[in-house]
Short mmCIF file of C-alpha atoms and ligand atoms in Angstrom, two decimals:
data_model
loop_
_atom_site.label_atom_id
_atom_site.label_comp_id
_atom_site.label_asym_id
_atom_site.label_seq_id
_atom_site.Cartn_x
_atom_site.Cartn_y
_atom_site.Cartn_z
CA MET C 1 -11.16 -11.67 -10.18
CA ALA C 2 -10.25 -7.99 -10.12
CA ASN C 3 -7.69 -6.75 -12.58
CA GLU C 4 -7.46 -3.19 -11.35
CA TRP C 5 -6.98 -1.52 -7.99
CA LEU C 6 -6.95 2.16 -7.19
CA MET C 7 -5.24 3.04 -3.96
CA THR C 8 -4.64 6.41 -2.32
CA THR C 9 -1.78 6.82 0.13
CA THR C 10 -1.32 9.87 2.32
CA SER C 11 2.30 9.51 3.42
CA PRO C 12 5.64 8.21 2.12
CA ASP C 13 5.50 5.53 4.79
CA GLU C 14 2.09 4.31 3.63
CA THR C 15 3.39 4.02 0.05
CA ARG C 16 6.33 2.01 1.36
CA ARG C 17 4.06 -0.25 3.42
CA PHE C 18 1.85 -0.82 0.38
CA GLY C 19 5.01 -2.09 -1.36
CA VAL C 20 5.99 -4.24 1.64
CA CYS C 21 2.60 -5.92 1.38
CA LEU C 22 3.14 -6.69 -2.32
CA GLY C 23 6.67 -7.94 -1.62
CA GLY C 24 5.19 -10.41 0.84
CA VAL C 25 3.08 -12.15 -1.81
CA LEU C 26 5.34 -11.98 -4.88
CA GLN C 27 6.58 -15.22 -6.41
CA ALA C 28 9.44 -16.20 -8.69
CA GLY C 29 8.70 -15.12 -12.26
CA ASP C 30 6.51 -12.19 -11.27
CA VAL C 31 7.07 -8.95 -13.16
CA VAL C 32 6.12 -5.56 -11.75
CA LEU C 33 6.22 -2.40 -13.87
CA LEU C 34 6.53 0.83 -11.95
CA GLY C 35 5.64 4.19 -13.48
CA GLY C 36 5.13 7.80 -12.49
CA PRO C 37 6.96 11.13 -12.67
CA LEU C 38 9.98 12.17 -10.64
CA GLY C 39 9.05 12.50 -6.99
CA ALA C 40 5.94 10.35 -7.33
CA GLY C 41 7.20 7.80 -4.82
CA LYS C 42 8.56 5.00 -7.05
CA THR C 43 11.66 4.55 -4.93
CA HIS C 44 9.65 4.44 -1.69
CA PHE C 45 7.39 1.80 -3.21
CA ALA C 46 10.35 -0.19 -4.60
CA GLN C 47 12.06 -0.09 -1.20
CA GLY C 48 8.86 -1.47 0.29
CA ILE C 49 8.78 -4.35 -2.20
CA ALA C 50 12.40 -5.13 -1.36
CA GLN C 51 11.65 -5.09 2.36
CA GLY C 52 8.65 -7.36 1.81
CA LEU C 53 10.93 -9.76 -0.06
CA GLY C 54 13.36 -9.77 2.85
CA VAL C 55 16.10 -7.80 1.09
CA GLU C 56 18.38 -6.24 3.69
CA GLU C 57 20.63 -4.19 1.43
CA PRO C 58 19.57 -0.59 0.79
CA VAL C 59 17.68 -0.16 -2.51
CA THR C 60 18.06 2.92 -4.71
CA SER C 61 16.98 3.63 -8.31
CA PRO C 62 19.44 2.00 -10.72
CA THR C 63 19.27 4.98 -13.10
CA PHE C 64 22.95 4.80 -14.00
CA THR C 65 23.59 1.10 -13.63
CA LEU C 66 20.27 0.16 -15.37
CA VAL C 67 20.02 -3.12 -13.43
CA ALA C 68 20.59 -3.98 -9.77
CA GLU C 69 20.16 -7.40 -8.24
CA TYR C 70 19.36 -8.07 -4.59
CA GLU C 71 19.06 -11.24 -2.54
CA GLY C 72 15.96 -11.75 -0.46
CA ARG C 73 13.56 -14.64 0.01
CA LEU C 74 13.75 -14.54 -3.81
CA PRO C 75 16.20 -12.64 -6.03
CA LEU C 76 14.94 -9.12 -6.78
CA ILE C 77 16.02 -7.66 -10.11
CA HIS C 78 15.43 -3.91 -10.23
CA MET C 79 15.73 -2.23 -13.63
CA ASP C 80 15.44 1.38 -14.70
CA LEU C 81 15.23 1.61 -18.49
CA TYR C 82 15.13 5.42 -18.60
CA ARG C 83 18.51 5.77 -20.24
CA LEU C 84 17.62 3.39 -23.07
CA TYR C 85 15.17 5.81 -24.69
CA ASP C 86 16.00 8.67 -27.03
CA GLU C 87 12.98 10.53 -25.69
CA PRO C 88 11.69 8.85 -22.51
CA THR C 89 8.63 11.07 -22.13
CA ALA C 90 7.51 11.07 -25.80
CA GLU C 91 3.96 9.90 -26.44
CA VAL C 92 5.22 6.90 -28.39
CA VAL C 93 8.50 5.41 -27.26
CA THR C 94 10.68 2.81 -28.90
CA LEU C 95 13.31 0.78 -27.19
CA HIS C 96 15.87 -0.78 -29.46
CA PRO C 97 16.16 -4.58 -29.11
CA ALA C 98 19.95 -4.23 -29.22
CA ALA C 99 19.91 -2.00 -26.15
CA LEU C 100 17.79 -4.53 -24.28
CA ALA C 101 20.00 -7.40 -25.40
CA GLN C 102 23.03 -5.52 -24.09
CA ILE C 103 21.70 -5.47 -20.54
CA GLY C 104 20.63 -9.12 -20.87
CA PHE C 105 16.97 -8.21 -20.50
CA ASP C 106 15.55 -11.58 -21.59
CA ASP C 107 17.80 -13.54 -19.25
CA TYR C 108 16.42 -11.68 -16.24
CA LEU C 109 12.92 -12.77 -17.25
CA ASP C 110 13.76 -16.47 -16.98
CA GLY C 111 11.41 -16.88 -14.03
CA SER C 112 13.99 -17.30 -11.30
CA GLY C 113 13.31 -14.04 -9.49
CA VAL C 114 11.02 -11.05 -9.17
CA VAL C 115 11.62 -8.41 -11.85
CA LEU C 116 10.77 -4.80 -11.04
CA ILE C 117 11.02 -2.44 -14.02
CA GLU C 118 10.89 1.36 -13.97
CA TRP C 119 10.34 3.23 -17.26
CA ALA C 120 8.93 0.05 -18.80
CA ARG C 121 6.74 1.59 -21.51
CA GLY C 122 9.03 0.39 -24.27
CA VAL C 123 8.86 -3.27 -23.19
CA GLU C 124 5.24 -3.50 -22.05
CA SER C 125 3.99 -4.84 -25.38
CA ASP C 126 6.55 -7.69 -25.24
CA LEU C 127 5.32 -8.90 -21.85
CA ASP C 128 2.20 -11.01 -21.40
CA ASP C 129 1.91 -11.29 -17.63
CA TYR C 130 2.70 -8.43 -15.27
CA LEU C 131 1.42 -6.08 -12.61
CA SER C 132 1.78 -2.42 -13.43
CA VAL C 133 1.74 0.25 -10.76
CA ASP C 134 1.45 3.88 -11.84
CA ILE C 135 1.91 6.49 -9.17
CA ALA C 136 0.52 10.01 -9.60
CA HIS C 137 0.45 13.05 -7.38
CA GLY C 138 -2.92 13.43 -5.68
CA LEU C 139 -5.38 15.56 -7.57
CA GLN C 140 -8.38 15.49 -5.29
CA ALA C 141 -7.02 17.41 -2.37
CA VAL C 142 -7.45 21.16 -2.71
CA ASP C 143 -5.12 22.00 0.13
CA ASP C 144 -1.48 22.19 -1.04
CA ASP C 145 -0.18 20.59 2.13
CA ILE C 146 -2.43 17.57 1.69
CA ARG C 147 -1.72 17.32 -2.03
CA ALA C 148 1.98 17.23 -1.20
CA THR C 149 1.61 13.90 0.60
CA THR C 150 -1.28 12.33 -1.32
CA ARG C 151 -0.51 9.81 -4.05
CA GLU C 152 -2.86 7.87 -6.31
CA LEU C 153 -1.57 4.40 -7.16
CA ARG C 154 -3.23 2.71 -10.11
CA VAL C 155 -2.54 -1.02 -10.15
CA ARG C 156 -3.35 -3.09 -13.20
CA ALA C 157 -2.95 -6.86 -13.66
CA GLU C 158 -2.28 -8.27 -17.11
CA GLY C 159 -2.38 -12.06 -17.37
CA ALA C 160 -3.55 -14.87 -15.10
CA ALA C 161 -0.59 -15.00 -12.70
CA ALA C 162 -0.70 -11.23 -12.21
CA ARG C 163 -4.44 -11.30 -11.51
CA GLN C 164 -3.87 -14.00 -8.93
CA ARG C 165 -1.10 -11.97 -7.30
CA LEU C 166 -3.27 -8.85 -7.30
CA GLN C 167 -5.94 -10.77 -5.40
CA GLU C 168 -3.38 -12.02 -2.86
CA TRP C 169 -2.04 -8.48 -2.43
CA MET C 170 -5.55 -7.12 -1.86
CA ASP C 171 -6.30 -9.87 0.67
CA ALA C 172 -3.03 -9.24 2.49
CA TRP C 173 -3.68 -5.47 2.64
CA ALA C 174 -7.25 -5.81 3.90
N1 LIG K 1 2.20 9.45 -0.20
C1 LIG K 1 3.50 9.53 -0.56
N2 LIG K 1 4.11 8.43 -1.09
C2 LIG K 1 5.39 8.49 -1.46
N3 LIG K 1 6.18 9.57 -1.41
C3 LIG K 1 5.63 10.69 -0.89
C4 LIG K 1 4.28 10.71 -0.46
N4 LIG K 1 4.01 11.95 0.01
C5 LIG K 1 5.12 12.66 -0.13
N5 LIG K 1 6.12 11.93 -0.66
C6 LIG K 1 7.47 12.43 -0.97
O1 LIG K 1 7.66 12.33 -2.37
C7 LIG K 1 9.01 11.95 -2.65
C8 LIG K 1 9.02 10.62 -3.38
O2 LIG K 1 10.36 10.30 -3.67
P1 LIG K 1 10.81 8.98 -4.45
O3 LIG K 1 10.22 7.79 -3.79
O4 LIG K 1 12.29 9.06 -4.57
O5 LIG K 1 10.10 9.22 -5.87
P2 LIG K 1 10.54 8.73 -7.32
O6 LIG K 1 11.41 7.53 -7.14
O7 LIG K 1 9.25 8.44 -8.01
O8 LIG K 1 11.26 9.88 -7.96
C9 LIG K 1 9.73 11.90 -1.32
O9 LIG K 1 10.32 13.15 -1.09
C10 LIG K 1 8.59 11.64 -0.33
O10 LIG K 1 8.88 12.15 0.96
MG1 LIG K 2 13.26 6.94 -7.90
#
């Protein structure tokens, strides 16, 4: 079973639809880590996941609230841990357990919903089963106009449930 998938999208809408497709196969207890610089398309992708999960409320990045919870076919818990780091873009980051405890991090991972985490580098080593999606600006296109709407999405599955979900996502997208 594949544990990695490289996908190129050429429009914001395609990135969103790629998320919708994932949202359609996600199950309770699934964890998705979402990475990439500002303007990469994380919010578009997250909105797609929410749509695929049947969430009707508008989804934004919970940069200030840290955690937002939505009701869909399953609960969607959307976290943005950016503000919990001293230096979010440092090569090695540490996230203090007390800061995580304060937002009730562990409780959200009790398996009752889908957990989507932005800026997850500081918790990755504590998780044993997750999909990670890293979005980068397209590098291949030479033309600036094309580069502006090309994104490379690198999907990685860690753990058996995530590998299974990756397969289902690939099948659903095909
Ligand atoms: N292929 C693409 N996928 C997603 N966004 C794209 C793409 N091409 C251009 N964009 C633009 O990039 C920006 C992505 O914004 P957003 O989803 O808020 O990113 P982030 O949450 O990572 O900061 C939007 O202005 C969108 O129109
Ligand atoms: Mg965003």
